[in-house]
mmCIF file of C-alpha atoms and ligand atoms in Angstrom:
data_model
loop_
_atom_site.group_PDB
_atom_site.id
_atom_site.type_symbol
_atom_site.label_atom_id
_atom_site.label_comp_id
_atom_site.label_asym_id
_atom_site.label_seq_id
_atom_site.Cartn_x
_atom_site.Cartn_y
_atom_site.Cartn_z
ATOM 1 C CA MET A 1 131.365 -43.629 15.244
ATOM 2 C CA ARG A 2 129.962 -40.148 14.687
ATOM 3 C CA HIS A 3 131.748 -37.187 13.176
ATOM 4 C CA PRO A 4 133.390 -34.843 14.017
ATOM 5 C CA LEU A 5 136.320 -36.979 15.116
ATOM 6 C CA VAL A 6 138.401 -35.004 17.602
ATOM 7 C CA LEU A 7 142.111 -35.483 18.282
ATOM 8 C CA GLY A 8 143.022 -34.271 21.782
ATOM 9 C CA ILE A 9 146.542 -33.450 22.978
ATOM 10 C CA GLU A 10 147.586 -32.726 26.576
ATOM 11 C CA THR A 11 151.167 -31.943 27.620
ATOM 12 C CA SER A 12 150.749 -29.320 30.362
ATOM 13 C CA CYS A 13 152.962 -31.028 32.935
ATOM 14 C CA ASP A 14 154.712 -34.398 32.854
ATOM 15 C CA ASP A 15 152.118 -36.642 31.196
ATOM 16 C CA THR A 16 152.196 -36.980 27.410
ATOM 17 C CA ALA A 17 148.608 -37.690 26.387
ATOM 18 C CA CYS A 18 146.670 -38.160 23.167
ATOM 19 C CA ALA A 19 143.034 -39.208 22.674
ATOM 20 C CA VAL A 20 140.449 -39.632 19.947
ATOM 21 C CA LEU A 21 136.777 -38.840 20.615
ATOM 22 C CA ASP A 22 133.860 -39.090 18.249
ATOM 23 C CA GLY A 23 131.149 -36.478 17.818
ATOM 24 C CA GLU A 24 129.068 -37.899 20.671
ATOM 25 C CA GLY A 25 131.971 -37.674 23.099
ATOM 26 C CA ARG A 26 132.698 -41.419 22.973
ATOM 27 C CA VAL A 27 136.303 -41.943 23.978
ATOM 28 C CA LEU A 28 137.589 -44.179 21.178
ATOM 29 C CA SER A 29 141.064 -44.116 22.721
ATOM 30 C CA SER A 30 142.885 -42.318 25.516
ATOM 31 C CA VAL A 31 146.618 -42.878 25.903
ATOM 32 C CA VAL A 32 148.652 -41.359 28.740
ATOM 33 C CA SER A 33 152.396 -41.848 29.038
ATOM 34 C CA SER A 34 153.641 -40.838 32.489
ATOM 35 C CA GLN A 35 157.234 -39.714 32.571
ATOM 36 C CA LEU A 36 159.220 -41.811 35.011
ATOM 37 C CA ALA A 37 162.416 -39.788 34.506
ATOM 38 C CA HIS A 38 161.311 -37.357 37.242
ATOM 39 C CA GLN A 39 161.245 -40.007 39.965
ATOM 40 C CA ALA A 40 164.966 -39.653 40.628
ATOM 41 C CA TYR A 41 164.327 -35.998 41.544
ATOM 42 C CA GLY A 42 161.164 -36.462 43.646
ATOM 43 C CA GLY A 43 159.268 -33.939 41.499
ATOM 44 C CA VAL A 44 158.849 -32.628 37.945
ATOM 45 C CA VAL A 45 161.943 -31.138 36.258
ATOM 46 C CA PRO A 46 160.551 -28.770 33.564
ATOM 47 C CA GLU A 47 163.440 -29.125 31.097
ATOM 48 C CA ILE A 48 163.260 -32.922 31.231
ATOM 49 C CA ALA A 49 159.458 -32.799 30.837
ATOM 50 C CA SER A 50 159.559 -30.880 27.526
ATOM 51 C CA ARG A 51 162.216 -33.154 26.068
ATOM 52 C CA GLU A 52 160.300 -36.264 27.115
ATOM 53 C CA HIS A 53 157.088 -34.939 25.523
ATOM 54 C CA LEU A 54 158.909 -34.619 22.213
ATOM 55 C CA SER A 55 160.364 -38.102 22.347
ATOM 56 C CA ASN A 56 157.115 -39.720 23.634
ATOM 57 C CA TRP A 57 154.781 -38.094 21.113
ATOM 58 C CA PRO A 58 155.302 -40.378 18.053
ATOM 59 C CA ALA A 59 154.511 -43.559 20.016
ATOM 60 C CA VAL A 60 151.691 -42.017 22.080
ATOM 61 C CA SER A 61 149.888 -40.529 19.068
ATOM 62 C CA ALA A 62 150.353 -43.677 16.966
ATOM 63 C CA GLU A 63 148.869 -45.763 19.775
ATOM 64 C CA ALA A 64 145.894 -43.404 20.231
ATOM 65 C CA LEU A 65 145.058 -43.445 16.518
ATOM 66 C CA GLY A 66 145.673 -47.208 16.264
ATOM 67 C CA ARG A 67 143.431 -48.084 19.225
ATOM 68 C CA ALA A 68 140.692 -45.812 17.867
ATOM 69 C CA GLY A 69 141.021 -47.427 14.421
ATOM 70 C CA VAL A 70 141.322 -44.006 12.834
ATOM 71 C CA THR A 71 143.908 -42.518 10.479
ATOM 72 C CA LEU A 72 145.122 -38.953 10.841
ATOM 73 C CA PRO A 73 143.383 -37.634 7.675
ATOM 74 C CA GLU A 74 140.023 -38.777 9.134
ATOM 75 C CA ILE A 75 140.383 -36.352 12.066
ATOM 76 C CA ASP A 76 137.952 -33.400 11.769
ATOM 77 C CA LEU A 77 139.087 -31.251 14.675
ATOM 78 C CA VAL A 78 142.288 -30.902 16.686
ATOM 79 C CA ALA A 79 142.480 -29.650 20.288
ATOM 80 C CA ALA A 80 145.472 -29.066 22.566
ATOM 81 C CA THR A 81 145.990 -27.572 26.024
ATOM 82 C CA ARG A 82 147.251 -23.976 25.956
ATOM 83 C CA GLY A 83 147.637 -23.459 29.733
ATOM 84 C CA PRO A 84 148.009 -23.188 32.589
ATOM 85 C CA GLY A 85 151.071 -25.383 33.061
ATOM 86 C CA LEU A 86 154.791 -25.537 32.329
ATOM 87 C CA VAL A 87 155.419 -23.339 29.301
ATOM 88 C CA GLY A 88 158.048 -25.615 27.730
ATOM 89 C CA SER A 89 155.731 -28.619 28.083
ATOM 90 C CA LEU A 90 152.658 -26.764 26.833
ATOM 91 C CA LEU A 91 154.559 -25.509 23.797
ATOM 92 C CA VAL A 92 155.288 -29.038 22.613
ATOM 93 C CA GLY A 93 151.620 -30.157 22.555
ATOM 94 C CA LEU A 94 150.267 -26.822 21.372
ATOM 95 C CA SER A 95 152.746 -26.627 18.476
ATOM 96 C CA LEU A 96 152.106 -30.246 17.501
ATOM 97 C CA GLY A 97 148.353 -29.612 17.576
ATOM 98 C CA LYS A 98 148.586 -26.506 15.418
ATOM 99 C CA ALA A 99 150.907 -28.236 12.945
ATOM 100 C CA ILE A 100 148.614 -31.270 12.614
ATOM 101 C CA ALA A 101 145.465 -29.143 12.234
ATOM 102 C CA TRP A 102 147.185 -26.835 9.756
ATOM 103 C CA SER A 103 148.529 -29.657 7.618
ATOM 104 C CA LEU A 104 145.095 -31.361 7.535
ATOM 105 C CA GLY A 105 143.259 -28.072 6.913
ATOM 106 C CA ARG A 106 141.128 -28.601 10.050
ATOM 107 C CA PRO A 107 140.013 -26.251 12.849
ATOM 108 C CA PHE A 108 142.156 -26.045 15.959
ATOM 109 C CA HIS A 109 140.971 -25.462 19.543
ATOM 110 C CA ALA A 110 143.322 -24.192 22.246
ATOM 111 C CA VAL A 111 141.802 -25.507 25.494
ATOM 112 C CA HIS A 112 142.147 -24.332 29.092
ATOM 113 C CA HIS A 113 143.449 -27.257 31.180
ATOM 114 C CA LEU A 114 140.873 -26.685 33.933
ATOM 115 C CA GLU A 115 138.016 -26.554 31.450
ATOM 116 C CA GLY A 116 139.129 -30.049 30.446
ATOM 117 C CA HIS A 117 139.086 -31.249 34.065
ATOM 118 C CA LEU A 118 135.789 -29.668 35.024
ATOM 119 C CA TYR A 119 133.766 -31.380 32.288
ATOM 120 C CA SER A 120 135.616 -34.727 32.697
ATOM 121 C CA PRO A 121 133.055 -36.241 35.150
ATOM 122 C CA PHE A 122 130.669 -36.465 32.190
ATOM 123 C CA LEU A 123 132.994 -38.720 30.154
ATOM 124 C CA THR A 124 132.336 -42.459 30.061
ATOM 125 C CA PRO A 125 135.072 -45.152 30.193
ATOM 126 C CA PRO A 126 137.099 -45.554 26.968
ATOM 127 C CA GLY A 127 137.262 -48.382 24.465
ATOM 128 C CA ALA A 128 135.655 -49.983 21.457
ATOM 129 C CA ASP A 129 132.285 -50.267 23.242
ATOM 130 C CA ALA A 130 132.503 -46.806 24.868
ATOM 131 C CA ALA A 131 129.209 -45.042 25.552
ATOM 132 C CA PRO A 132 128.616 -41.453 24.427
ATOM 133 C CA ALA A 133 129.569 -38.764 26.959
ATOM 134 C CA VAL A 134 126.762 -37.681 29.279
ATOM 135 C CA ALA A 135 125.428 -34.232 28.366
ATOM 136 C CA PRO A 136 126.473 -31.830 31.154
ATOM 137 C CA PRO A 137 123.482 -30.153 32.812
ATOM 138 C CA PRO A 138 123.123 -26.477 31.851
ATOM 139 C CA ARG A 139 124.133 -25.421 35.385
ATOM 140 C CA PHE A 140 126.448 -27.194 37.766
ATOM 141 C CA THR A 141 129.020 -26.601 40.480
ATOM 142 C CA ALA A 142 132.508 -27.941 39.815
ATOM 143 C CA LEU A 143 135.257 -28.855 42.262
ATOM 144 C CA VAL A 144 138.726 -29.367 40.751
ATOM 145 C CA VAL A 145 141.410 -30.811 43.051
ATOM 146 C CA SER A 146 144.812 -31.459 41.530
ATOM 147 C CA GLY A 147 148.519 -30.859 42.042
ATOM 148 C CA GLY A 148 148.243 -27.271 40.857
ATOM 149 C CA HIS A 149 144.643 -26.325 41.636
ATOM 150 C CA THR A 150 141.956 -26.414 44.282
ATOM 151 C CA ASN A 151 139.010 -24.583 42.788
ATOM 152 C CA LEU A 152 135.271 -24.256 43.003
ATOM 153 C CA PHE A 153 133.471 -23.084 39.882
ATOM 154 C CA GLU A 154 129.909 -22.333 38.872
ATOM 155 C CA VAL A 155 129.235 -23.374 35.287
ATOM 156 C CA ASP A 156 126.228 -21.839 33.588
ATOM 157 C CA ASP A 157 125.605 -22.660 29.962
ATOM 158 C CA GLY A 158 129.329 -22.758 29.161
ATOM 159 C CA ARG A 159 130.165 -19.640 31.176
ATOM 160 C CA ILE A 160 132.529 -20.412 34.018
ATOM 161 C CA GLU A 161 132.753 -18.351 37.190
ATOM 162 C CA THR A 162 135.467 -18.971 39.766
ATOM 163 C CA LEU A 163 133.905 -19.134 43.245
ATOM 164 C CA ALA A 164 136.994 -20.140 45.220
ATOM 165 C CA GLU A 165 140.650 -20.963 44.731
ATOM 166 C CA THR A 166 143.620 -21.805 46.900
ATOM 167 C CA ARG A 167 145.519 -18.922 48.450
ATOM 168 C CA ASP A 168 148.746 -20.944 48.593
ATOM 169 C CA ASP A 169 149.381 -24.679 48.105
ATOM 170 C CA ALA A 170 146.966 -26.897 46.186
ATOM 171 C CA PHE A 171 145.360 -30.001 47.739
ATOM 172 C CA GLY A 172 147.474 -32.511 45.746
ATOM 173 C CA GLU A 173 150.633 -30.427 46.154
ATOM 174 C CA ALA A 174 150.337 -30.628 49.959
ATOM 175 C CA PHE A 175 150.010 -34.444 49.711
ATOM 176 C CA ASP A 176 153.099 -34.546 47.478
ATOM 177 C CA LYS A 177 155.180 -32.474 49.915
ATOM 178 C CA ILE A 178 154.236 -34.501 53.001
ATOM 179 C CA GLY A 179 154.837 -37.709 51.025
ATOM 180 C CA LYS A 180 158.262 -36.500 49.923
ATOM 181 C CA ARG A 181 159.198 -35.677 53.533
ATOM 182 C CA VAL A 182 158.459 -39.252 54.611
ATOM 183 C CA GLY A 183 160.450 -40.687 51.700
ATOM 184 C CA LEU A 184 157.648 -41.754 49.342
ATOM 185 C CA PRO A 185 158.239 -41.773 45.554
ATOM 186 C CA TYR A 186 156.825 -39.165 43.137
ATOM 187 C CA PRO A 187 153.919 -38.555 42.653
ATOM 188 C CA GLN A 188 153.472 -38.949 46.392
ATOM 189 C CA GLY A 189 149.722 -38.160 46.673
ATOM 190 C CA PRO A 190 148.407 -41.658 45.867
ATOM 191 C CA HIS A 191 150.950 -43.249 48.260
ATOM 192 C CA VAL A 192 150.009 -40.927 51.128
ATOM 193 C CA ASP A 193 146.360 -41.775 50.457
ATOM 194 C CA ARG A 194 147.090 -45.510 50.465
ATOM 195 C CA TRP A 195 149.023 -45.532 53.755
ATOM 196 C CA ALA A 196 146.639 -43.065 55.417
ATOM 197 C CA GLU A 197 143.960 -45.770 55.048
ATOM 198 C CA LEU A 198 145.821 -47.771 57.707
ATOM 199 C CA GLY A 199 146.204 -44.954 60.237
ATOM 200 C CA ASP A 200 143.878 -43.477 62.834
ATOM 201 C CA PRO A 201 143.406 -39.718 62.408
ATOM 202 C CA ALA A 202 142.183 -39.429 66.024
ATOM 203 C CA ARG A 203 145.618 -40.545 67.243
ATOM 204 C CA SER A 204 147.554 -38.010 65.167
ATOM 205 C CA THR A 205 148.857 -34.833 66.760
ATOM 206 C CA ILE A 206 147.747 -32.616 63.902
ATOM 207 C CA PRO A 207 145.388 -30.064 65.470
ATOM 208 C CA LYS A 208 142.009 -29.413 63.919
ATOM 209 C CA PRO A 209 142.624 -26.275 61.861
ATOM 210 C CA GLN A 210 140.454 -23.186 62.000
ATOM 211 C CA TRP A 211 139.590 -21.958 58.523
ATOM 212 C CA ALA A 212 138.967 -18.362 57.650
ATOM 213 C CA LEU A 213 139.284 -17.021 54.091
ATOM 214 C CA GLY A 214 135.586 -17.457 53.282
ATOM 215 C CA LEU A 215 135.292 -19.929 50.462
ATOM 216 C CA ASP A 216 138.965 -19.851 49.481
ATOM 217 C CA PHE A 217 141.227 -22.789 50.265
ATOM 218 C CA SER A 218 144.604 -22.837 52.000
ATOM 219 C CA TYR A 219 146.883 -25.827 52.486
ATOM 220 C CA SER A 220 150.216 -24.338 53.488
ATOM 221 C CA GLY A 221 149.310 -24.077 57.199
ATOM 222 C CA LEU A 222 148.218 -27.698 57.324
ATOM 223 C CA LYS A 223 151.312 -28.742 55.368
ATOM 224 C CA SER A 224 153.579 -26.955 57.899
ATOM 225 C CA GLN A 225 151.758 -28.608 60.813
ATOM 226 C CA ALA A 226 152.232 -32.021 59.232
ATOM 227 C CA LEU A 227 155.918 -31.365 58.482
ATOM 228 C CA LEU A 228 156.400 -30.250 62.073
ATOM 229 C CA ALA A 229 154.673 -33.401 63.306
ATOM 230 C CA VAL A 230 157.136 -35.515 61.271
ATOM 231 C CA GLU A 231 160.018 -33.638 62.891
ATOM 232 C CA THR A 232 158.556 -34.174 66.368
ATOM 233 C CA LEU A 233 158.335 -37.917 65.737
ATOM 234 C CA GLU A 234 161.951 -37.981 64.575
ATOM 235 C CA ARG A 235 163.106 -36.132 67.680
ATOM 236 C CA ALA A 236 161.308 -38.768 69.743
ATOM 237 C CA GLY A 237 163.330 -41.438 67.909
ATOM 238 C CA VAL A 238 160.500 -42.771 65.701
ATOM 239 C CA PRO A 239 161.737 -43.766 62.199
ATOM 240 C CA THR A 240 159.736 -41.795 59.618
ATOM 241 C CA GLN A 241 161.233 -43.155 56.385
ATOM 242 C CA PRO A 242 159.928 -46.318 54.663
ATOM 243 C CA ARG A 243 161.552 -49.515 55.891
ATOM 244 C CA GLU A 244 163.984 -50.855 53.325
ATOM 245 C CA ASN A 245 163.207 -54.541 53.855
ATOM 246 C CA GLY A 246 159.967 -54.252 51.863
ATOM 247 C CA THR A 247 157.605 -55.230 54.701
ATOM 248 C CA GLU A 248 154.169 -53.669 54.470
ATOM 249 C CA PRO A 249 153.048 -51.296 55.725
ATOM 250 C CA PRO A 250 156.445 -49.613 55.373
ATOM 251 C CA PHE A 251 155.806 -47.211 58.284
ATOM 252 C CA GLU A 252 155.485 -47.268 62.077
ATOM 253 C CA PRO A 253 151.871 -46.887 63.346
ATOM 254 C CA ALA A 254 152.638 -43.313 64.497
ATOM 255 C CA VAL A 255 153.559 -42.312 60.918
ATOM 256 C CA LEU A 256 150.422 -43.976 59.531
ATOM 257 C CA ASP A 257 148.366 -42.022 62.101
ATOM 258 C CA LEU A 258 150.096 -38.795 61.087
ATOM 259 C CA LEU A 259 149.323 -39.385 57.398
ATOM 260 C CA ALA A 260 145.723 -40.228 58.305
ATOM 261 C CA GLY A 261 145.421 -37.052 60.400
ATOM 262 C CA PHE A 262 146.812 -34.939 57.587
ATOM 263 C CA ARG A 263 144.490 -36.508 55.009
ATOM 264 C CA ALA A 264 141.426 -36.144 57.247
ATOM 265 C CA ALA A 265 142.170 -32.445 57.783
ATOM 266 C CA ALA A 266 142.827 -31.842 54.062
ATOM 267 C CA VAL A 267 139.567 -33.545 53.064
ATOM 268 C CA GLY A 268 137.741 -31.874 55.969
ATOM 269 C CA GLN A 269 138.606 -28.490 54.536
ATOM 270 C CA VAL A 270 137.027 -29.395 51.187
ATOM 271 C CA ILE A 271 133.839 -30.568 52.909
ATOM 272 C CA ASP A 272 133.763 -27.430 55.075
ATOM 273 C CA LYS A 273 134.032 -25.137 52.019
ATOM 274 C CA LEU A 274 131.314 -27.045 50.190
ATOM 275 C CA SER A 275 129.005 -26.708 53.199
ATOM 276 C CA ARG A 276 129.696 -22.979 53.296
ATOM 277 C CA LEU A 277 128.940 -22.706 49.601
ATOM 278 C CA ALA A 278 125.700 -24.655 49.957
ATOM 279 C CA ARG A 279 124.585 -22.162 52.623
ATOM 280 C CA THR A 280 124.923 -19.269 50.171
ATOM 281 C CA ARG A 281 123.609 -20.750 46.928
ATOM 282 C CA PRO A 282 121.905 -23.922 45.748
ATOM 283 C CA VAL A 283 124.249 -26.787 44.824
ATOM 284 C CA GLU A 284 122.185 -29.195 42.758
ATOM 285 C CA VAL A 285 124.837 -30.964 40.700
ATOM 286 C CA LEU A 286 128.429 -31.217 41.936
ATOM 287 C CA ALA A 287 131.023 -32.419 39.385
ATOM 288 C CA VAL A 288 134.343 -33.392 40.998
ATOM 289 C CA SER A 289 137.530 -33.811 38.976
ATOM 290 C CA GLY A 290 141.335 -33.486 38.933
ATOM 291 C CA GLY A 291 144.157 -35.868 39.810
ATOM 292 C CA ALA A 292 143.438 -35.704 43.535
ATOM 293 C CA ALA A 293 139.764 -36.576 42.952
ATOM 294 C CA ALA A 294 141.131 -40.140 43.123
ATOM 295 C CA ASN A 295 141.604 -39.644 46.872
ATOM 296 C CA ARG A 296 139.707 -42.435 48.630
ATOM 297 C CA LEU A 297 138.666 -40.489 51.715
ATOM 298 C CA LEU A 298 137.618 -37.507 49.597
ATOM 299 C CA ARG A 299 135.405 -39.738 47.446
ATOM 300 C CA ARG A 300 133.793 -41.316 50.522
ATOM 301 C CA ARG A 301 133.207 -38.024 52.327
ATOM 302 C CA LEU A 302 131.822 -36.356 49.185
ATOM 303 C CA GLY A 303 129.451 -39.289 48.733
ATOM 304 C CA GLU A 304 128.140 -38.863 52.303
ATOM 305 C CA TRP A 305 127.945 -35.070 51.989
ATOM 306 C CA ALA A 306 125.980 -35.255 48.746
ATOM 307 C CA ALA A 307 123.636 -37.983 50.003
ATOM 308 C CA GLU A 308 122.769 -35.957 53.135
ATOM 309 C CA ARG A 309 121.777 -32.965 51.004
ATOM 310 C CA GLY A 310 120.268 -34.665 47.978
ATOM 311 C CA VAL A 311 123.051 -33.259 45.777
ATOM 312 C CA ASP A 312 123.559 -35.035 42.440
ATOM 313 C CA LEU A 313 127.265 -35.978 42.737
ATOM 314 C CA ARG A 314 129.252 -36.691 39.567
ATOM 315 C CA LEU A 315 132.680 -38.052 40.484
ATOM 316 C CA VAL A 316 135.135 -38.246 37.616
ATOM 317 C CA PRO A 317 135.763 -41.865 36.506
ATOM 318 C CA LEU A 318 139.198 -42.845 37.899
ATOM 319 C CA VAL A 319 140.643 -43.300 34.379
ATOM 320 C CA TYR A 320 140.141 -39.570 33.760
ATOM 321 C CA SER A 321 141.020 -38.110 37.173
ATOM 322 C CA GLY A 322 144.679 -37.493 36.314
ATOM 323 C CA ASP A 323 145.793 -35.469 33.326
ATOM 324 C CA ASN A 324 144.584 -36.938 30.041
ATOM 325 C CA ALA A 325 143.775 -35.829 26.519
ATOM 326 C CA ALA A 326 140.209 -37.189 26.373
ATOM 327 C CA MET A 327 139.118 -34.313 28.620
ATOM 328 C CA ILE A 328 140.799 -31.794 26.294
ATOM 329 C CA ALA A 329 139.109 -33.209 23.177
ATOM 330 C CA HIS A 330 135.811 -33.292 25.123
ATOM 331 C CA ALA A 331 136.033 -29.624 26.185
ATOM 332 C CA ALA A 332 136.697 -28.684 22.536
ATOM 333 C CA LEU A 333 133.730 -30.744 21.379
ATOM 334 C CA LEU A 334 131.439 -29.040 23.917
ATOM 335 C CA ALA A 335 132.722 -25.601 22.847
ATOM 336 C CA GLU A 336 132.086 -26.516 19.211
ATOM 337 C CA ARG A 337 128.527 -27.593 20.114
ATOM 338 C CA ARG A 338 127.926 -24.232 21.786
ATOM 339 C CA GLY A 339 128.929 -22.618 18.516
ATOM 340 C CA HIS A 340 132.428 -21.573 19.546
ATOM 341 C CA SER A 341 134.717 -22.438 16.647
ATOM 342 C CA PRO A 342 137.899 -20.622 17.512
ATOM 343 C CA HIS A 343 140.570 -20.968 14.880
ATOM 344 C CA ALA A 344 143.131 -20.692 17.607
ATOM 345 C CA PHE A 345 146.281 -20.891 15.511
ATOM 346 C CA ASP A 346 147.535 -17.710 17.174
ATOM 347 C CA ALA A 347 146.992 -18.975 20.762
ATOM 348 C CA ASP A 348 150.089 -18.815 22.950
ATOM 349 C CA ALA A 349 151.153 -21.279 25.615
ATOM 350 C CA THR A 350 150.550 -19.575 28.960
ATOM 351 C CA SER A 351 151.732 -20.686 32.390
ATOM 352 C CA ARG A 352 148.998 -18.710 34.187
ATOM 353 C CA LEU A 353 145.611 -18.368 32.573
ATOM 354 C CA PRO A 354 142.395 -17.238 34.323
ATOM 355 C CA LEU A 355 139.567 -19.535 33.302
ATOM 356 C CA ASP A 356 136.811 -16.914 33.545
ATOM 357 C CA LEU A 357 138.387 -14.908 30.730
ATOM 358 C CA THR A 358 138.809 -17.769 28.265
ATOM 359 C CA SER A 359 135.289 -19.086 28.812
ATOM 360 C CA ARG A 360 133.735 -15.748 27.902
ATOM 361 C CA ALA A 361 135.686 -15.498 24.651
HETATM 362 O O1 LIG B 1 145.339 -33.419 37.598
HETATM 363 P P1 LIG B 1 146.712 -33.953 37.813
HETATM 364 O O2 LIG B 1 147.095 -35.252 37.117
HETATM 365 O O3 LIG B 1 147.803 -32.906 37.448
HETATM 366 C C1 LIG B 1 147.629 -31.547 37.719
HETATM 367 O O4 LIG B 1 146.983 -30.859 36.888
HETATM 368 O O5 LIG B 1 148.122 -31.158 38.803
HETATM 369 O O6 LIG B 1 146.891 -34.141 39.398
HETATM 370 C C2 LIG B 1 148.052 -34.715 39.958
HETATM 371 C C3 LIG B 1 148.023 -34.479 41.451
HETATM 372 C C4 LIG B 1 149.348 -34.811 42.132
HETATM 373 O O7 LIG B 1 149.622 -33.808 43.099
HETATM 374 C C5 LIG B 1 149.035 -36.142 42.803
HETATM 375 O O8 LIG B 1 149.849 -36.441 43.916
HETATM 376 C C6 LIG B 1 147.611 -35.918 43.212
HETATM 377 O O9 LIG B 1 147.027 -35.285 42.078
HETATM 378 N N1 LIG B 1 146.924 -37.176 43.531
HETATM 379 C C7 LIG B 1 146.428 -37.460 44.757
HETATM 380 C C8 LIG B 1 145.867 -38.759 44.666
HETATM 381 N N2 LIG B 1 146.038 -39.202 43.383
HETATM 382 C C9 LIG B 1 146.699 -38.216 42.706
HETATM 383 N N3 LIG B 1 146.409 -36.743 45.886
HETATM 384 C C10 LIG B 1 145.811 -37.301 46.977
HETATM 385 N N4 LIG B 1 145.260 -38.528 46.956
HETATM 386 C C11 LIG B 1 145.271 -39.298 45.842
HETATM 387 N N5 LIG B 1 144.718 -40.508 45.821
HETATM 388 ZN ZN1 LIG B 2 145.468 -31.416 35.699
#
């Protein structure tokens, strides 16, 4: 166990997360408590999320410290997410982080959520025998696909440049909305992915979209096409909601095909943008992260794409694809190594926060 020991806190949305990393980026513990209270609503209710963060924190932090075998006074550095995210949720983690750092007399890092995600492919699985984090190469391309973001970045010695973003819905958000329409529980993305495995995209009626927008992403057109396709099935008398008798798969073949068609088009867009990017600049290392980086088809297609081009693909380990605090502690550790030691006690929680600005600070 090498110093500095870093305590990470992440509460940007509906996961209450706390982690302890050592100075080599070993994840000594990473605890994530997902709030189930939102399931009754089919999506995140901001007011409930902030309250749940407050009530979850004592148990989550005690478990993270306990599993790491570390006491709070041994922590050398505290890091929490400052944005982007839900302001009420962010405020809980950010305020807790500042209070802990202040009371211990330790430095405090306010971390950009996406900076956490984009370095997360270099983390190694957590636990007592965890390996040190892999040093990120000086230059790499990063793809972040989550419920709120679909971004391509160029990272150069800690400086982060946004190459592309979504003009409307994010990749994971589109999965959640289609999943909700066919009656799947929140978060719907993993369920859509699971049932899409059983469908045939060639048999779906979702047309192959034409993408403009240069490198930027767009998922609202595809989402509307998929929603329309669900409606068309219903008008033809095909049941589109999960069967209640628990038989699997819970859907008619036509619904499975629709989900498969939607997923293939969503993933196809990512591959198309990457190919465009590779035509304009060299992509040597591609680091892929974010909750939706767990998508099975996306992982397979990225693997093929990278192998064809000799690209060094770093897919985030599945334990760190969704929101977690290990990635926040890790980003702070990397910033500290680059000589950035922001005493960020005056950082505000911000719902929208451009990454390019924070990384230059
Ligand atoms: O990174 P994350 O935990 O939270 C955000 O920062 O948004 O990502 C959560 C998002 C949700 O939209 C969820 O449905 C989606 O990632 N997601 C998936 C899959 N697993 C999670 N989307 C598609 N396929 C999956 N396997
Ligand atoms: Zn996230």
